[in-house]
XYZ file of C-alpha atoms in Angstrom:
481
model
C -31.893 -29.102 -4.866
C -30.104 -26.215 -3.107
C -27.063 -26.669 -0.874
C -29.044 -26.587 2.359
C -31.149 -29.574 1.258
C -28.022 -31.603 0.565
C -27.050 -31.587 4.251
C -29.222 -32.498 7.238
C -28.111 -31.670 10.783
C -29.746 -32.916 13.973
C -28.970 -30.263 16.566
C -30.342 -29.264 19.957
C -28.617 -28.083 23.127
C -25.018 -28.793 22.086
C -24.664 -25.632 20.015
C -26.853 -22.561 19.343
C -28.502 -22.715 15.938
C -27.121 -19.314 14.954
C -23.532 -20.433 15.508
C -24.170 -23.632 13.605
C -25.766 -21.896 10.610
C -22.740 -19.601 10.337
C -20.536 -22.657 9.879
C -22.689 -24.813 7.593
C -25.562 -24.125 5.226
C -27.897 -27.029 5.968
C -31.406 -28.053 6.901
C -31.491 -28.196 10.691
C -33.708 -30.621 12.579
C -34.392 -31.083 16.310
C -32.544 -33.798 18.276
C -32.927 -37.071 16.396
C -35.241 -39.837 17.491
C -36.070 -43.236 16.048
C -37.242 -42.947 12.446
C -35.834 -39.493 11.690
C -32.974 -40.790 9.541
C -35.198 -43.378 7.848
C -37.363 -40.425 6.850
C -34.463 -38.727 5.045
C -32.909 -41.673 3.200
C -34.667 -40.983 -0.124
C -34.971 -37.204 0.278
C -31.861 -36.418 -1.758
C -29.744 -35.561 1.279
C -26.050 -36.325 0.766
C -24.608 -35.699 4.249
C -26.242 -36.269 7.638
C -24.619 -34.730 10.703
C -25.878 -36.293 13.910
C -25.043 -34.160 16.937
C -27.973 -34.318 19.346
C -30.542 -37.066 19.854
C -33.168 -37.970 22.411
C -32.253 -40.402 25.185
C -35.468 -40.473 27.214
C -39.163 -39.894 26.537
C -38.936 -41.343 23.011
C -37.048 -44.117 21.242
C -33.461 -43.146 20.457
C -32.129 -43.108 16.910
C -31.553 -46.672 15.710
C -28.155 -47.926 14.622
C -29.925 -49.680 11.762
C -31.274 -46.495 10.194
C -27.824 -44.915 10.263
C -26.473 -48.025 8.538
C -29.249 -47.830 5.958
C -28.361 -44.234 5.170
C -24.759 -45.316 4.624
C -25.907 -48.294 2.542
C -27.500 -45.802 0.166
C -24.305 -43.748 -0.116
C -25.105 -40.990 2.372
C -22.140 -39.745 4.425
C -23.114 -39.916 8.113
C -21.072 -37.847 10.575
C -21.413 -38.038 14.352
C -20.064 -35.828 17.130
C -20.573 -34.170 20.494
C -23.518 -36.023 22.022
C -25.675 -38.851 20.656
C -23.691 -38.445 17.456
C -20.404 -39.189 19.195
C -21.896 -42.249 20.899
C -23.350 -43.701 17.690
C -20.181 -42.903 15.718
C -18.056 -44.782 18.249
C -20.389 -47.763 17.923
C -20.494 -47.655 14.109
C -17.155 -46.188 13.019
C -15.941 -49.602 11.860
C -19.000 -49.757 9.567
C -18.428 -46.420 7.922
C -19.850 -43.728 10.199
C -17.474 -40.780 10.494
C -16.705 -39.673 14.050
C -15.402 -36.194 14.807
C -14.115 -34.635 18.007
C -12.729 -35.507 21.390
C -15.914 -36.979 22.830
C -16.129 -39.419 19.927
C -12.481 -40.382 20.489
C -13.101 -40.959 24.198
C -16.011 -43.286 23.421
C -14.089 -45.046 20.658
C -11.009 -45.575 22.833
C -12.917 -46.686 25.942
C -12.083 -43.633 28.055
C -15.828 -43.279 28.663
C -18.595 -45.767 27.932
C -21.966 -44.771 29.397
C -24.612 -42.858 27.473
C -25.150 -40.818 30.657
C -21.827 -39.094 29.862
C -23.591 -36.936 27.258
C -27.170 -37.025 28.573
C -28.661 -33.845 29.990
C -31.936 -32.101 30.749
C -32.890 -29.126 28.595
C -35.831 -26.930 27.688
C -37.695 -27.170 24.396
C -36.899 -25.630 21.021
C -38.975 -22.491 21.677
C -36.690 -21.757 24.632
C -33.541 -22.436 22.617
C -32.808 -25.827 24.212
C -31.573 -24.054 27.346
C -29.504 -26.376 29.522
C -31.154 -27.386 32.800
C -28.381 -29.799 33.761
C -24.767 -30.342 32.741
C -23.451 -33.356 30.826
C -20.907 -35.446 32.700
C -18.522 -35.442 29.732
C -18.343 -31.654 29.861
C -17.708 -31.620 33.613
C -15.073 -34.311 33.128
C -13.310 -32.165 30.515
C -13.372 -29.083 32.755
C -11.913 -31.033 35.682
C -9.167 -32.489 33.481
C -8.328 -28.987 32.254
C -8.137 -27.727 35.839
C -5.673 -30.519 36.611
C -3.581 -29.640 33.554
C -3.487 -26.000 34.714
C -2.203 -27.122 38.100
C -5.222 -25.901 40.047
C -6.483 -29.365 41.063
C -4.821 -32.679 41.761
C -5.710 -35.781 39.748
C -7.157 -37.298 42.936
C -9.483 -34.325 43.451
C -10.681 -34.575 39.849
C -11.339 -38.317 40.218
C -13.263 -37.762 43.452
C -15.386 -35.045 41.815
C -16.122 -37.227 38.772
C -17.038 -40.169 41.020
C -19.477 -37.922 42.863
C -21.115 -36.603 39.681
C -21.539 -40.133 38.320
C -23.638 -41.033 41.376
C -26.034 -38.154 40.695
C -28.885 -38.796 38.198
C -28.112 -37.003 34.952
C -31.066 -34.594 35.229
C -29.730 -33.277 38.559
C -26.132 -32.790 37.490
C -25.427 -29.073 37.674
C -22.363 -26.991 38.414
C -24.086 -25.706 41.521
C -24.712 -29.216 42.800
C -21.035 -30.140 42.394
C -19.790 -26.929 44.041
C -22.128 -27.522 47.001
C -21.217 -31.204 47.375
C -19.442 -32.610 50.428
C -16.575 -33.694 48.187
C -15.772 -30.159 47.071
C -16.589 -28.645 50.463
C -13.519 -30.422 51.910
C -11.164 -28.734 49.455
C -9.153 -25.615 50.316
C -10.562 -22.314 49.081
C -7.993 -22.003 46.270
C -9.021 -25.372 44.805
C -12.704 -24.488 45.057
C -12.019 -21.185 43.295
C -10.116 -23.029 40.563
C -13.001 -25.444 40.083
C -15.520 -22.603 39.900
C -13.379 -20.859 37.290
C -13.153 -23.993 35.147
C -16.897 -24.603 35.383
C -17.659 -21.021 34.343
C -15.206 -20.920 31.421
C -17.269 -20.783 28.211
C -14.221 -21.762 26.176
C -14.222 -25.179 27.875
C -17.621 -26.211 26.451
C -16.445 -29.489 24.904
C -19.767 -30.474 23.348
C -20.047 -27.137 21.565
C -16.465 -27.345 20.346
C -16.952 -30.866 18.984
C -20.231 -29.847 17.325
C -18.463 -26.991 15.564
C -15.709 -29.332 14.385
C -18.316 -31.710 12.941
C -20.036 -28.907 11.034
C -16.699 -27.665 9.695
C -15.826 -31.216 8.668
C -19.133 -31.569 6.801
C -18.622 -28.214 5.076
C -15.153 -29.259 3.899
C -16.458 -32.592 2.599
C -19.258 -30.883 0.708
C -16.844 -28.378 -0.825
C -14.585 -31.084 -2.216
C -17.444 -33.388 -3.245
C -16.519 -36.099 -0.753
C -20.081 -36.969 0.175
C -20.339 -40.737 -0.206
C -20.135 -43.095 2.737
C -17.049 -45.338 2.854
C -17.305 -48.629 0.976
C -17.576 -51.045 3.900
C -19.224 -54.443 4.218
C -22.245 -53.969 6.449
C -24.779 -56.531 7.693
C -27.834 -56.712 5.452
C -31.046 -55.463 7.082
C -33.702 -58.004 7.961
C -37.191 -57.795 6.474
C -38.337 -56.250 9.768
C -35.955 -53.329 9.403
C -36.788 -52.923 5.729
C -40.467 -52.813 6.645
C -39.825 -50.189 9.299
C -37.811 -48.128 6.832
C -40.660 -48.166 4.301
C -43.180 -47.001 6.890
C -40.942 -44.209 8.176
C -39.661 -43.155 4.756
C -40.316 -39.577 3.679
C -41.905 -38.859 0.285
C -41.291 -35.340 -1.013
C -44.433 -33.257 -1.474
C -44.453 -30.819 -4.434
C -44.260 -28.010 -1.853
C -41.018 -29.442 -0.481
C -41.957 -31.031 2.832
C -41.803 -34.763 3.523
C -44.807 -37.035 4.027
C -44.150 -40.382 5.703
C -45.164 -43.756 4.349
C -47.321 -44.190 7.439
C -49.247 -41.054 6.526
C -49.832 -42.388 3.013
C -51.076 -45.668 4.485
C -53.469 -43.853 6.825
C -55.001 -42.194 3.811
C -55.544 -45.264 1.621
C -56.100 -48.058 4.158
C -59.877 -47.624 3.947
C -59.783 -48.169 0.153
C -60.168 -51.926 0.353
C -60.124 -52.495 -3.393
C -56.806 -50.683 -3.774
C -55.295 -52.461 -0.791
C -56.405 -55.895 -2.071
C -54.992 -55.140 -5.525
C -51.614 -54.072 -4.134
C -51.414 -57.008 -1.717
C -52.224 -59.517 -4.461
C -49.532 -58.117 -6.754
C -46.945 -57.964 -3.965
C -47.707 -61.456 -2.666
C -47.527 -62.955 -6.171
C -44.205 -61.229 -6.720
C -42.902 -62.564 -3.409
C -43.939 -66.152 -4.135
C -42.484 -66.211 -7.651
C -39.252 -64.576 -6.471
C -39.019 -67.210 -3.723
C -39.681 -69.975 -6.242
C -36.968 -68.667 -8.579
C -34.535 -68.564 -5.658
C -35.436 -72.160 -4.805
C -34.705 -73.170 -8.395
C -31.556 -71.005 -8.456
C -32.682 -69.162 -11.594
C -32.322 -65.451 -12.342
C -33.908 -63.139 -14.843
C -31.377 -62.227 -17.569
C -29.871 -58.760 -17.181
C -30.949 -57.703 -20.660
C -34.591 -58.513 -19.844
C -34.370 -56.527 -16.600
C -32.928 -53.527 -18.431
C -35.501 -53.615 -21.228
C -38.315 -54.160 -18.739
C -37.136 -51.184 -16.680
C -37.150 -48.905 -19.719
C -40.676 -49.942 -20.629
C -41.804 -49.625 -17.009
C -40.425 -46.096 -16.625
C -42.047 -45.013 -19.878
C -45.392 -46.536 -18.891
C -45.350 -44.873 -15.456
C -44.238 -41.453 -16.584
C -40.716 -41.450 -15.172
C -39.184 -38.510 -17.047
C -36.560 -37.291 -14.566
C -35.531 -40.164 -12.330
C -34.162 -38.151 -9.393
C -37.278 -36.055 -8.659
C -39.531 -39.064 -9.350
C -37.644 -41.185 -6.829
C -37.788 -38.483 -4.147
C -41.502 -37.955 -4.764
C -42.094 -41.677 -4.231
C -39.661 -42.115 -1.338
C -37.344 -44.521 -3.155
C -33.603 -44.684 -3.610
C -31.984 -45.811 -6.846
C -31.073 -49.167 -5.298
C -34.607 -49.744 -4.011
C -36.188 -48.932 -7.352
C -33.723 -51.241 -9.041
C -34.613 -54.112 -6.705
C -38.360 -53.645 -7.095
C -37.982 -53.473 -10.870
C -35.899 -56.652 -10.748
C -38.745 -58.432 -8.965
C -41.329 -57.198 -11.449
C -39.054 -58.096 -14.358
C -38.566 -61.593 -12.939
C -42.319 -62.185 -12.844
C -42.649 -60.849 -16.384
C -39.838 -63.087 -17.621
C -41.159 -66.209 -15.901
C -44.593 -65.660 -17.404
C -43.080 -65.109 -20.845
C -40.992 -68.272 -20.566
C -43.972 -70.280 -19.330
C -44.128 -72.989 -16.653
C -42.946 -75.738 -19.008
C -39.585 -73.985 -19.391
C -39.013 -74.628 -15.676
C -40.070 -78.294 -15.797
C -43.640 -77.794 -14.612
C -46.588 -79.714 -16.047
C -48.679 -76.957 -17.588
C -51.009 -79.211 -19.565
C -54.012 -78.846 -17.256
C -53.518 -75.180 -16.385
C -53.186 -74.381 -20.089
C -56.843 -75.434 -20.500
C -58.089 -72.757 -18.097
C -58.166 -69.856 -20.615
C -60.708 -71.875 -22.600
C -62.913 -72.137 -19.528
C -62.519 -68.475 -18.549
C -63.284 -67.322 -22.082
C -66.375 -69.547 -22.221
C -67.599 -68.050 -18.941
C -67.330 -64.556 -20.381
C -68.766 -65.654 -23.679
C -65.847 -64.204 -25.620
C -62.096 -64.116 -25.965
C -60.187 -61.296 -24.312
C -58.395 -60.146 -21.256
C -59.369 -59.823 -17.648
C -60.165 -56.508 -16.094
C -56.729 -56.257 -14.514
C -55.032 -56.332 -17.917
C -53.480 -59.774 -17.484
C -54.120 -62.058 -20.460
C -55.761 -65.398 -19.775
C -52.654 -67.426 -20.775
C -50.480 -65.273 -18.478
C -53.041 -65.673 -15.714
C -52.968 -69.444 -16.121
C -49.154 -69.453 -16.060
C -49.149 -67.343 -12.921
C -51.576 -69.712 -11.189
C -49.369 -72.648 -12.172
C -46.271 -70.993 -10.663
C -48.152 -70.146 -7.469
C -49.351 -73.741 -7.150
C -45.756 -74.896 -7.651
C -44.607 -72.650 -4.794
C -47.239 -74.182 -2.531
C -46.124 -77.710 -3.483
C -42.486 -76.879 -2.817
C -43.434 -75.555 0.626
C -45.754 -78.471 1.358
C -48.817 -76.248 1.651
C -52.397 -77.323 0.913
C -55.463 -75.168 1.282
C -58.553 -76.228 3.317
C -60.975 -78.586 1.610
C -63.751 -76.024 1.946
C -61.749 -73.653 -0.238
C -61.357 -76.364 -2.888
C -65.088 -77.060 -2.877
C -65.914 -73.360 -3.192
C -63.470 -72.981 -6.079
C -65.049 -75.924 -7.904
C -68.483 -74.364 -7.535
C -67.213 -71.011 -8.819
C -65.673 -72.736 -11.867
C -68.961 -74.392 -12.725
C -68.579 -77.899 -11.317
C -69.493 -80.771 -13.627
C -70.320 -78.435 -16.506
C -66.810 -76.964 -16.371
C -65.217 -80.398 -16.216
C -67.254 -81.462 -19.218
C -66.256 -78.317 -21.100
C -62.590 -79.142 -20.613
C -63.138 -82.837 -21.290
C -61.302 -83.909 -18.153
C -61.705 -87.037 -16.088
C -62.639 -86.786 -12.415
C -59.113 -87.191 -11.003
C -57.363 -84.709 -13.333
C -60.203 -82.258 -12.740
C -59.968 -82.550 -8.959
C -56.202 -82.130 -9.094
C -56.517 -78.995 -11.208
C -59.205 -77.516 -8.960
C -57.148 -78.214 -5.829
C -54.054 -76.495 -7.248
C -56.040 -73.575 -8.617
C -57.775 -73.143 -5.258
C -54.446 -73.268 -3.448
C -52.839 -70.703 -5.766
C -55.607 -68.188 -5.056
C -55.708 -69.043 -1.354
C -51.996 -68.417 -0.658
C -52.241 -65.001 -2.318
C -55.232 -64.153 -0.135
C -53.529 -65.452 3.020
C -50.303 -63.482 2.395
C -46.749 -64.781 3.103
C -46.699 -63.938 6.814
C -49.318 -66.654 7.372
C -46.733 -69.213 6.252
C -43.959 -68.163 8.612
C -42.506 -65.217 6.706
C -42.737 -62.950 9.728
C -40.840 -60.137 8.036
C -43.638 -59.737 5.507
C -45.754 -56.729 6.459
C -48.960 -55.928 4.550
C -48.505 -52.185 5.072
C -45.028 -52.343 3.584
C -46.190 -54.469 0.662
C -48.904 -51.964 -0.228
C -46.601 -48.963 0.122
C -43.896 -50.501 -2.064
C -46.444 -51.293 -4.761
C -47.669 -47.693 -4.652
C -44.103 -46.376 -4.730
C -42.834 -48.394 -7.680
C -45.898 -47.558 -9.778
C -45.718 -43.839 -8.931
C -49.136 -43.811 -7.321
C -47.571 -42.922 -3.965
C -46.375 -39.575 -5.339
C -49.832 -38.913 -6.777
C -51.428 -39.543 -3.386
C -48.915 -37.269 -1.648
C -49.449 -34.506 -4.201
C -53.173 -34.544 -3.469
C -52.428 -33.607 0.147
C -52.649 -29.887 0.810
């Protein structure tokens, strides 16, 4: 990764791109909107400089995605415009604020987002200003007072007038033509016009430059990690949103979002069902382990991770993670979940106090149905499959969940009814109990966790995470031209 890819800057009207590029070698993006930082979290970027962001016409950048970037060690710097506002709101949680506008927000001198809002043209026109931000006008008036050209009362009256004007209509011409200014003597009006025309008093540009210089200095000395601060953990909703917005690096260098990957594979029903079944099973067993207050031993997790990486072709971890849109912490958590399932199946249900006697008879029935011993098409051995079904049934019992009777009847028919019961040599009651639990274990996987009140569970996210951790996400992205 070259130096420019290590730093991402969101910049629009606050500072011309040419001036910015002379101060900091970085990848420059348009004003940030919701999802833009989520997109970069696993891209390998080390510093994000937020200067400009959208206020209207699209959702503004979320606080939560800035926190997520910091959670993953990315240094997030804010200044000048939206960056100053978000930095003032999040500085206690590790976001670095730079410049006078940030300090004004932080210290309560100003508080409205309209202080930095303005109307501007699009990128092709260089983000030309069509209105003036209140914070800039405020700074120019304060400077005029300090120079002795205006009184504090005149500055307050002018600011009060500008605040009443909608932000898209705030221009220097409007203020100069206002009734407030018209009452001033000619010398004061001339002083105001001089302050408004003084390019050196562009506070947003000055703060933007300071932020870029600050980022350059941090990069030079290797100070690129976010401060170690306790931050609120994201809910499942925010984690789901992050997965959908996350950028996966294409071999050609550009980023492809999780949503784009989903759009490509959502019509492949077999793949989606496979991923959902694996993810749901992992969720239920992880929930069951949490209920029992048991954890997979660290040595098993480590050994499992080594085998997993070898099996899925993870040669260089960094590029592999970026290609699949994962951070180190996210890969570690997903591997922990997979390792937990592996460990629980190896230990067997009896090790956790479950009655496995009836479920342990199922491999005999499955093998008889196939007419031979062996494994299922998905590579899961019959004993492991039986153990998994037993754990799933235990989760349902713990949660007080029973499947519809029609599902039980259908499962009994699929197993072979009386012939199957005879094969296993079971009485009617034990057989019915086994069928009911087996039916329920399959049914809860098919229903998915959100059907049982886990509203943060999102099928799209579950599928994407399964594709990411197995490396299939990168393969799908690479197939895109």
